[in-house]
PDB file of C-alpha atoms and ligand atoms in Angstrom:
ATOM      1  CA  MET A   1      15.085 -52.972 -18.869  1.00  0.00           C
ATOM      2  CA  TYR A   2      14.566 -56.336 -17.678  1.00  0.00           C
ATOM      3  CA  LYS A   3      10.864 -57.734 -17.769  1.00  0.00           C
ATOM      4  CA  VAL A   4       9.812 -60.103 -14.997  1.00  0.00           C
ATOM      5  CA  PHE A   5       6.688 -62.137 -15.348  1.00  0.00           C
ATOM      6  CA  GLY A   6       5.195 -63.825 -12.276  1.00  0.00           C
ATOM      7  CA  MET A   7       3.872 -62.853  -8.788  1.00  0.00           C
ATOM      8  CA  PRO A   8       5.964 -61.563  -5.744  1.00  0.00           C
ATOM      9  CA  ARG A   9       4.422 -64.134  -3.470  1.00  0.00           C
ATOM     10  CA  ASN A  10       6.109 -67.007  -5.390  1.00  0.00           C
ATOM     11  CA  ARG A  11       9.523 -67.930  -6.604  1.00  0.00           C
ATOM     12  CA  THR A  12       9.303 -64.774  -8.636  1.00  0.00           C
ATOM     13  CA  MET A  13      10.482 -62.985  -5.622  1.00  0.00           C
ATOM     14  CA  ARG A  14      13.911 -64.493  -6.150  1.00  0.00           C
ATOM     15  CA  VAL A  15      14.386 -62.557  -9.483  1.00  0.00           C
ATOM     16  CA  LEU A  16      12.908 -59.445  -7.900  1.00  0.00           C
ATOM     17  CA  TRP A  17      15.295 -59.485  -4.937  1.00  0.00           C
ATOM     18  CA  MET A  18      18.235 -60.386  -7.264  1.00  0.00           C
ATOM     19  CA  LEU A  19      17.446 -57.304  -9.465  1.00  0.00           C
ATOM     20  CA  GLU A  20      17.223 -55.032  -6.476  1.00  0.00           C
ATOM     21  CA  GLU A  21      20.587 -56.491  -5.086  1.00  0.00           C
ATOM     22  CA  LEU A  22      22.190 -55.656  -8.407  1.00  0.00           C
ATOM     23  CA  GLY A  23      20.534 -52.201  -8.683  1.00  0.00           C
ATOM     24  CA  ALA A  24      19.236 -53.132 -12.204  1.00  0.00           C
ATOM     25  CA  PRO A  25      16.143 -51.391 -13.714  1.00  0.00           C
ATOM     26  CA  TYR A  26      13.244 -53.889 -14.116  1.00  0.00           C
ATOM     27  CA  GLU A  27       9.396 -54.058 -14.757  1.00  0.00           C
ATOM     28  CA  LEU A  28       7.268 -56.610 -13.066  1.00  0.00           C
ATOM     29  CA  VAL A  29       4.344 -57.974 -15.155  1.00  0.00           C
ATOM     30  CA  ALA A  30       1.998 -59.608 -12.703  1.00  0.00           C
ATOM     31  CA  ALA A  31       1.003 -63.060 -13.962  1.00  0.00           C
ATOM     32  CA  ASN A  32      -0.153 -66.250 -12.544  1.00  0.00           C
ATOM     33  CA  PRO A  33       1.330 -69.563 -13.594  1.00  0.00           C
ATOM     34  CA  ARG A  34      -0.340 -71.409 -16.337  1.00  0.00           C
ATOM     35  CA  THR A  35      -1.901 -68.231 -17.797  1.00  0.00           C
ATOM     36  CA  PRO A  36      -1.698 -67.728 -21.596  1.00  0.00           C
ATOM     37  CA  GLU A  37       1.058 -64.995 -21.285  1.00  0.00           C
ATOM     38  CA  ILE A  38       3.236 -67.434 -19.208  1.00  0.00           C
ATOM     39  CA  VAL A  39       2.490 -70.471 -21.264  1.00  0.00           C
ATOM     40  CA  GLU A  40       3.550 -68.726 -24.452  1.00  0.00           C
ATOM     41  CA  ARG A  41       6.929 -68.033 -22.847  1.00  0.00           C
ATOM     42  CA  ASN A  42       7.260 -71.343 -20.714  1.00  0.00           C
ATOM     43  CA  PRO A  43       5.683 -74.446 -21.885  1.00  0.00           C
ATOM     44  CA  SER A  44       5.494 -75.841 -18.459  1.00  0.00           C
ATOM     45  CA  GLY A  45       3.445 -72.711 -17.561  1.00  0.00           C
ATOM     46  CA  LYS A  46       5.726 -71.932 -14.503  1.00  0.00           C
ATOM     47  CA  VAL A  47       6.855 -68.566 -13.098  1.00  0.00           C
ATOM     48  CA  PRO A  48       9.214 -66.826 -12.965  1.00  0.00           C
ATOM     49  CA  VAL A  49      10.167 -65.872 -16.422  1.00  0.00           C
ATOM     50  CA  LEU A  50      12.574 -63.068 -17.378  1.00  0.00           C
ATOM     51  CA  GLU A  51      12.945 -61.262 -20.586  1.00  0.00           C
ATOM     52  CA  ASP A  52      16.252 -59.897 -21.237  1.00  0.00           C
ATOM     53  CA  ASP A  53      16.478 -57.942 -24.581  1.00  0.00           C
ATOM     54  CA  GLY A  54      13.457 -59.772 -25.857  1.00  0.00           C
ATOM     55  CA  VAL A  55      14.985 -63.241 -25.023  1.00  0.00           C
ATOM     56  CA  VAL A  56      12.847 -65.396 -22.693  1.00  0.00           C
ATOM     57  CA  LEU A  57      14.593 -67.118 -19.719  1.00  0.00           C
ATOM     58  CA  THR A  58      12.973 -69.582 -17.403  1.00  0.00           C
ATOM     59  CA  ASP A  59      13.719 -71.158 -13.919  1.00  0.00           C
ATOM     60  CA  SER A  60      14.593 -69.063 -11.086  1.00  0.00           C
ATOM     61  CA  ILE A  61      17.853 -70.507 -10.226  1.00  0.00           C
ATOM     62  CA  ALA A  62      19.085 -70.414 -13.698  1.00  0.00           C
ATOM     63  CA  ILE A  63      18.010 -66.745 -13.931  1.00  0.00           C
ATOM     64  CA  CYS A  64      19.658 -65.646 -10.718  1.00  0.00           C
ATOM     65  CA  GLN A  65      22.780 -67.201 -11.541  1.00  0.00           C
ATOM     66  CA  TYR A  66      22.683 -65.677 -14.953  1.00  0.00           C
ATOM     67  CA  LEU A  67      22.200 -62.207 -13.683  1.00  0.00           C
ATOM     68  CA  ALA A  68      24.966 -62.731 -11.125  1.00  0.00           C
ATOM     69  CA  ASP A  69      27.308 -63.728 -13.954  1.00  0.00           C
ATOM     70  CA  LYS A  70      26.250 -60.941 -16.353  1.00  0.00           C
ATOM     71  CA  HIS A  71      26.566 -58.273 -13.730  1.00  0.00           C
ATOM     72  CA  GLY A  72      29.728 -59.670 -12.030  1.00  0.00           C
ATOM     73  CA  GLN A  73      28.220 -59.663  -8.596  1.00  0.00           C
ATOM     74  CA  MET A  74      27.158 -61.988  -6.025  1.00  0.00           C
ATOM     75  CA  THR A  75      29.044 -64.844  -7.515  1.00  0.00           C
ATOM     76  CA  ALA A  76      32.433 -66.491  -7.764  1.00  0.00           C
ATOM     77  CA  PRO A  77      33.721 -66.542 -11.416  1.00  0.00           C
ATOM     78  CA  ALA A  78      32.811 -69.592 -13.511  1.00  0.00           C
ATOM     79  CA  GLY A  79      35.510 -72.252 -13.668  1.00  0.00           C
ATOM     80  CA  THR A  80      36.858 -71.639 -10.347  1.00  0.00           C
ATOM     81  CA  LEU A  81      37.079 -73.939  -7.390  1.00  0.00           C
ATOM     82  CA  ASP A  82      35.108 -71.246  -5.378  1.00  0.00           C
ATOM     83  CA  ARG A  83      32.379 -71.370  -8.052  1.00  0.00           C
ATOM     84  CA  ALA A  84      32.073 -75.147  -7.907  1.00  0.00           C
ATOM     85  CA  ARG A  85      31.511 -75.022  -4.120  1.00  0.00           C
ATOM     86  CA  GLN A  86      29.063 -72.106  -4.585  1.00  0.00           C
ATOM     87  CA  ASP A  87      27.070 -74.092  -7.239  1.00  0.00           C
ATOM     88  CA  GLY A  88      27.160 -77.180  -4.856  1.00  0.00           C
ATOM     89  CA  LEU A  89      25.319 -75.157  -2.188  1.00  0.00           C
ATOM     90  CA  THR A  90      22.835 -73.979  -4.803  1.00  0.00           C
ATOM     91  CA  GLN A  91      22.094 -77.546  -5.758  1.00  0.00           C
ATOM     92  CA  PHE A  92      21.797 -78.613  -2.180  1.00  0.00           C
ATOM     93  CA  THR A  93      19.336 -75.652  -1.575  1.00  0.00           C
ATOM     94  CA  VAL A  94      17.223 -76.683  -4.577  1.00  0.00           C
ATOM     95  CA  ASP A  95      17.301 -80.526  -3.731  1.00  0.00           C
ATOM     96  CA  GLU A  96      17.058 -80.538  -0.096  1.00  0.00           C
ATOM     97  CA  VAL A  97      15.582 -77.393   1.127  1.00  0.00           C
ATOM     98  CA  GLU A  98      13.323 -76.322  -1.583  1.00  0.00           C
ATOM     99  CA  GLY A  99      12.374 -79.873  -2.492  1.00  0.00           C
ATOM    100  CA  ALA A 100      11.010 -80.439   0.982  1.00  0.00           C
ATOM    101  CA  LEU A 101       8.832 -77.168   0.702  1.00  0.00           C
ATOM    102  CA  TRP A 102       7.772 -77.766  -2.659  1.00  0.00           C
ATOM    103  CA  THR A 103       6.586 -81.280  -1.925  1.00  0.00           C
ATOM    104  CA  ALA A 104       4.404 -79.951   0.852  1.00  0.00           C
ATOM    105  CA  ALA A 105       3.107 -77.224  -1.318  1.00  0.00           C
ATOM    106  CA  LYS A 106       2.372 -79.410  -4.191  1.00  0.00           C
ATOM    107  CA  HIS A 107       0.295 -81.796  -2.062  1.00  0.00           C
ATOM    108  CA  LYS A 108      -1.559 -78.867  -0.344  1.00  0.00           C
ATOM    109  CA  PHE A 109      -2.573 -76.686  -3.358  1.00  0.00           C
ATOM    110  CA  VAL A 110      -0.671 -77.314  -6.676  1.00  0.00           C
ATOM    111  CA  LEU A 111      -1.460 -80.978  -7.632  1.00  0.00           C
ATOM    112  CA  PRO A 112      -5.062 -82.003  -8.701  1.00  0.00           C
ATOM    113  CA  GLU A 113      -6.994 -82.906  -5.580  1.00  0.00           C
ATOM    114  CA  GLU A 114      -7.057 -86.589  -6.368  1.00  0.00           C
ATOM    115  CA  HIS A 115      -3.278 -86.763  -6.564  1.00  0.00           C
ATOM    116  CA  ARG A 116      -2.703 -85.069  -3.254  1.00  0.00           C
ATOM    117  CA  ILE A 117      -1.568 -87.018  -0.165  1.00  0.00           C
ATOM    118  CA  ALA A 118      -2.175 -84.940   2.908  1.00  0.00           C
ATOM    119  CA  THR A 119       0.036 -86.788   5.284  1.00  0.00           C
ATOM    120  CA  ILE A 120       3.126 -86.258   3.053  1.00  0.00           C
ATOM    121  CA  LYS A 121       3.540 -82.949   5.165  1.00  0.00           C
ATOM    122  CA  ASP A 122       5.028 -84.986   7.917  1.00  0.00           C
ATOM    123  CA  THR A 123       7.625 -86.477   5.441  1.00  0.00           C
ATOM    124  CA  ALA A 124       8.478 -83.008   4.058  1.00  0.00           C
ATOM    125  CA  ARG A 125       9.049 -81.519   7.663  1.00  0.00           C
ATOM    126  CA  PHE A 126      11.140 -84.453   8.393  1.00  0.00           C
ATOM    127  CA  GLU A 127      13.305 -83.772   5.215  1.00  0.00           C
ATOM    128  CA  PHE A 128      13.448 -80.073   5.936  1.00  0.00           C
ATOM    129  CA  GLU A 129      14.716 -80.538   9.435  1.00  0.00           C
ATOM    130  CA  LYS A 130      17.460 -82.958   7.961  1.00  0.00           C
ATOM    131  CA  ALA A 131      18.455 -80.293   5.417  1.00  0.00           C
ATOM    132  CA  MET A 132      18.747 -77.674   8.221  1.00  0.00           C
ATOM    133  CA  SER A 133      21.130 -79.978  10.125  1.00  0.00           C
ATOM    134  CA  SER A 134      23.337 -80.431   7.013  1.00  0.00           C
ATOM    135  CA  LEU A 135      23.084 -76.592   6.140  1.00  0.00           C
ATOM    136  CA  GLU A 136      24.528 -75.840   9.785  1.00  0.00           C
ATOM    137  CA  LYS A 137      27.599 -78.029   8.749  1.00  0.00           C
ATOM    138  CA  ARG A 138      27.989 -76.250   5.365  1.00  0.00           C
ATOM    139  CA  LEU A 139      28.035 -72.615   6.671  1.00  0.00           C
ATOM    140  CA  SER A 140      31.128 -70.538   7.062  1.00  0.00           C
ATOM    141  CA  ASP A 141      31.656 -68.514  10.307  1.00  0.00           C
ATOM    142  CA  GLY A 142      29.560 -65.857   8.291  1.00  0.00           C
ATOM    143  CA  PRO A 143      28.140 -63.445   7.941  1.00  0.00           C
ATOM    144  CA  TYR A 144      27.240 -65.342   4.779  1.00  0.00           C
ATOM    145  CA  ALA A 145      27.485 -68.986   3.595  1.00  0.00           C
ATOM    146  CA  PHE A 146      30.888 -68.387   2.158  1.00  0.00           C
ATOM    147  CA  GLY A 147      31.974 -65.493   4.373  1.00  0.00           C
ATOM    148  CA  GLU A 148      31.913 -61.690   3.736  1.00  0.00           C
ATOM    149  CA  LYS A 149      30.359 -62.010   0.271  1.00  0.00           C
ATOM    150  CA  PHE A 150      26.605 -62.399  -0.231  1.00  0.00           C
ATOM    151  CA  THR A 151      26.248 -64.851  -3.032  1.00  0.00           C
ATOM    152  CA  VAL A 152      23.445 -66.402  -5.109  1.00  0.00           C
ATOM    153  CA  PRO A 153      22.783 -69.434  -2.733  1.00  0.00           C
ATOM    154  CA  ASP A 154      22.493 -67.148   0.102  1.00  0.00           C
ATOM    155  CA  LEU A 155      19.571 -65.218  -1.636  1.00  0.00           C
ATOM    156  CA  LEU A 156      17.956 -68.620  -2.549  1.00  0.00           C
ATOM    157  CA  LEU A 157      18.254 -69.909   1.108  1.00  0.00           C
ATOM    158  CA  GLY A 158      16.770 -66.612   2.398  1.00  0.00           C
ATOM    159  CA  HIS A 159      13.877 -67.035  -0.016  1.00  0.00           C
ATOM    160  CA  CYS A 160      13.368 -70.622   1.125  1.00  0.00           C
ATOM    161  CA  ALA A 161      13.503 -69.385   4.901  1.00  0.00           C
ATOM    162  CA  ASN A 162      10.674 -66.936   4.047  1.00  0.00           C
ATOM    163  CA  TRP A 163       8.783 -69.733   2.244  1.00  0.00           C
ATOM    164  CA  ALA A 164       9.195 -72.140   5.253  1.00  0.00           C
ATOM    165  CA  ALA A 165       8.023 -69.517   7.658  1.00  0.00           C
ATOM    166  CA  ALA A 166       4.868 -68.771   5.677  1.00  0.00           C
ATOM    167  CA  ALA A 167       4.182 -72.500   5.326  1.00  0.00           C
ATOM    168  CA  LYS A 168       4.649 -72.748   9.129  1.00  0.00           C
ATOM    169  CA  PHE A 169       7.797 -75.185   8.966  1.00  0.00           C
ATOM    170  CA  GLU A 170       9.767 -74.704  12.117  1.00  0.00           C
ATOM    171  CA  LEU A 171      12.855 -72.527  11.522  1.00  0.00           C
ATOM    172  CA  PRO A 172      16.005 -73.530  13.485  1.00  0.00           C
ATOM    173  CA  GLY A 173      17.557 -71.412  16.081  1.00  0.00           C
ATOM    174  CA  GLY A 174      21.368 -71.303  16.682  1.00  0.00           C
ATOM    175  CA  ALA A 175      23.829 -70.377  13.800  1.00  0.00           C
ATOM    176  CA  VAL A 176      21.477 -71.328  11.179  1.00  0.00           C
ATOM    177  CA  GLY A 177      18.720 -69.166  12.596  1.00  0.00           C
ATOM    178  CA  ALA A 178      21.007 -66.222  13.125  1.00  0.00           C
ATOM    179  CA  TYR A 179      22.251 -66.638   9.509  1.00  0.00           C
ATOM    180  CA  PHE A 180      18.671 -66.712   8.252  1.00  0.00           C
ATOM    181  CA  ASP A 181      17.913 -63.497  10.038  1.00  0.00           C
ATOM    182  CA  ARG A 182      20.861 -61.784   8.589  1.00  0.00           C
ATOM    183  CA  VAL A 183      19.964 -62.872   4.990  1.00  0.00           C
ATOM    184  CA  ARG A 184      16.163 -61.908   5.516  1.00  0.00           C
ATOM    185  CA  ALA A 185      17.166 -58.576   6.895  1.00  0.00           C
ATOM    186  CA  ARG A 186      18.711 -57.437   3.418  1.00  0.00           C
ATOM    187  CA  PRO A 187      17.542 -54.055   2.425  1.00  0.00           C
ATOM    188  CA  ALA A 188      17.242 -55.280  -1.169  1.00  0.00           C
ATOM    189  CA  LEU A 189      14.674 -57.851   0.005  1.00  0.00           C
ATOM    190  CA  LYS A 190      12.728 -55.223   1.703  1.00  0.00           C
ATOM    191  CA  ALA A 191      12.852 -53.116  -1.428  1.00  0.00           C
ATOM    192  CA  ALA A 192      11.714 -55.970  -3.595  1.00  0.00           C
ATOM    193  CA  VAL A 193       8.658 -56.548  -1.432  1.00  0.00           C
ATOM    194  CA  LYS A 194       7.876 -52.737  -1.104  1.00  0.00           C
ATOM    195  CA  ASN A 195       8.427 -52.021  -4.804  1.00  0.00           C
ATOM    196  CA  ASN A 196       6.276 -54.952  -6.049  1.00  0.00           C
ATOM    197  CA  VAL A 197       2.867 -54.777  -4.349  1.00  0.00           C
ATOM    198  CA  VAL A 198       0.268 -56.544  -6.421  1.00  0.00           C
ATOM    199  CA  GLU A 199      -3.405 -55.939  -5.525  1.00  0.00           C
ATOM    200  CA  ALA A 200      -5.388 -59.235  -5.283  1.00  0.00           C
ATOM    201  CA  ALA A 201      -7.647 -59.659  -8.239  1.00  0.00           C
TER     202      ALA A 201
HETATM  203  N1  GSH B 301      12.327 -74.677 -11.383  1.00  0.00           N
HETATM  204  C1  GSH B 301      11.411 -73.635 -11.435  1.00  0.00           C
HETATM  205  C2  GSH B 301       9.959 -73.918 -10.760  1.00  0.00           C
HETATM  206  C3  GSH B 301       9.019 -72.866 -10.944  1.00  0.00           C
HETATM  207  C4  GSH B 301       7.722 -73.269 -10.190  1.00  0.00           C
HETATM  208  O1  GSH B 301       7.393 -74.352  -9.841  1.00  0.00           O
HETATM  209  N2  GSH B 301       7.011 -72.086  -9.994  1.00  0.00           N
HETATM  210  C5  GSH B 301       5.668 -72.243  -9.393  1.00  0.00           C
HETATM  211  C6  GSH B 301       5.295 -70.994  -8.629  1.00  0.00           C
HETATM  212  S1  GSH B 301       6.484 -70.587  -7.383  1.00  0.00           S
HETATM  213  C7  GSH B 301       4.640 -72.396 -10.483  1.00  0.00           C
HETATM  214  O2  GSH B 301       4.592 -71.721 -11.389  1.00  0.00           O
HETATM  215  N3  GSH B 301       3.729 -73.487 -10.285  1.00  0.00           N
HETATM  216  C8  GSH B 301       2.755 -73.752 -11.086  1.00  0.00           C
HETATM  217  C9  GSH B 301       2.782 -75.206 -11.378  1.00  0.00           C
HETATM  218  O3  GSH B 301       3.534 -75.942 -10.931  1.00  0.00           O
HETATM  219  O4  GSH B 301       1.897 -75.499 -12.172  1.00  0.00           O
HETATM  220  C10 GSH B 301      11.963 -72.359 -10.961  1.00  0.00           C
HETATM  221  O5  GSH B 301      12.738 -72.349 -10.028  1.00  0.00           O
HETATM  222  O6  GSH B 301      11.554 -71.223 -11.485  1.00  0.00           O
END
């Protein structure tokens, strides 16, 4: 059984959602970043962490792609042109979509106060908007980014859309808005939320 360390309210949700999509059994160990149980598994103190067969894996994107490859679902096979295009969209999601959201979050509550710049939120919003225009040009006719198949970058983009909504970034309407609605309505996401309620300490 997979063991997931982290909290559903942060990037840990990507791994929980992924495991629900795959129908794989897992256990969530609720743990905040930088706590001893995380630092002993990930020197940067970040979550999520996944333990598979006692082996520790870090970084949500790498974990999700590993799970997709291992289970042979939600991914094009490695070494194919389709996979290269899929990985390109994953990288775009990390750099341009998550990058804008993470910049805003770091300067709101992650960095030590003396290193925060409050006005950076305007820059983050500008970058997020720019990323949304690029995404519109990258999407297929749907229902998902590469057509009928729901793949790893769809899940990551759906997670970023939820993150953006929670952080009060404006989500686009039109084709991208409709795409986000489809991804965020996945039953596996609803199951990941329902099955991993963590009481506030
Ligand atoms: N590249 C990592 C980033 C992980 C990350 O930054 N996680 C946040 C929670 S969403 C965290 O642990 N932050 C604590 C910190 O930055 O000190 C991933 O995708 O898993």
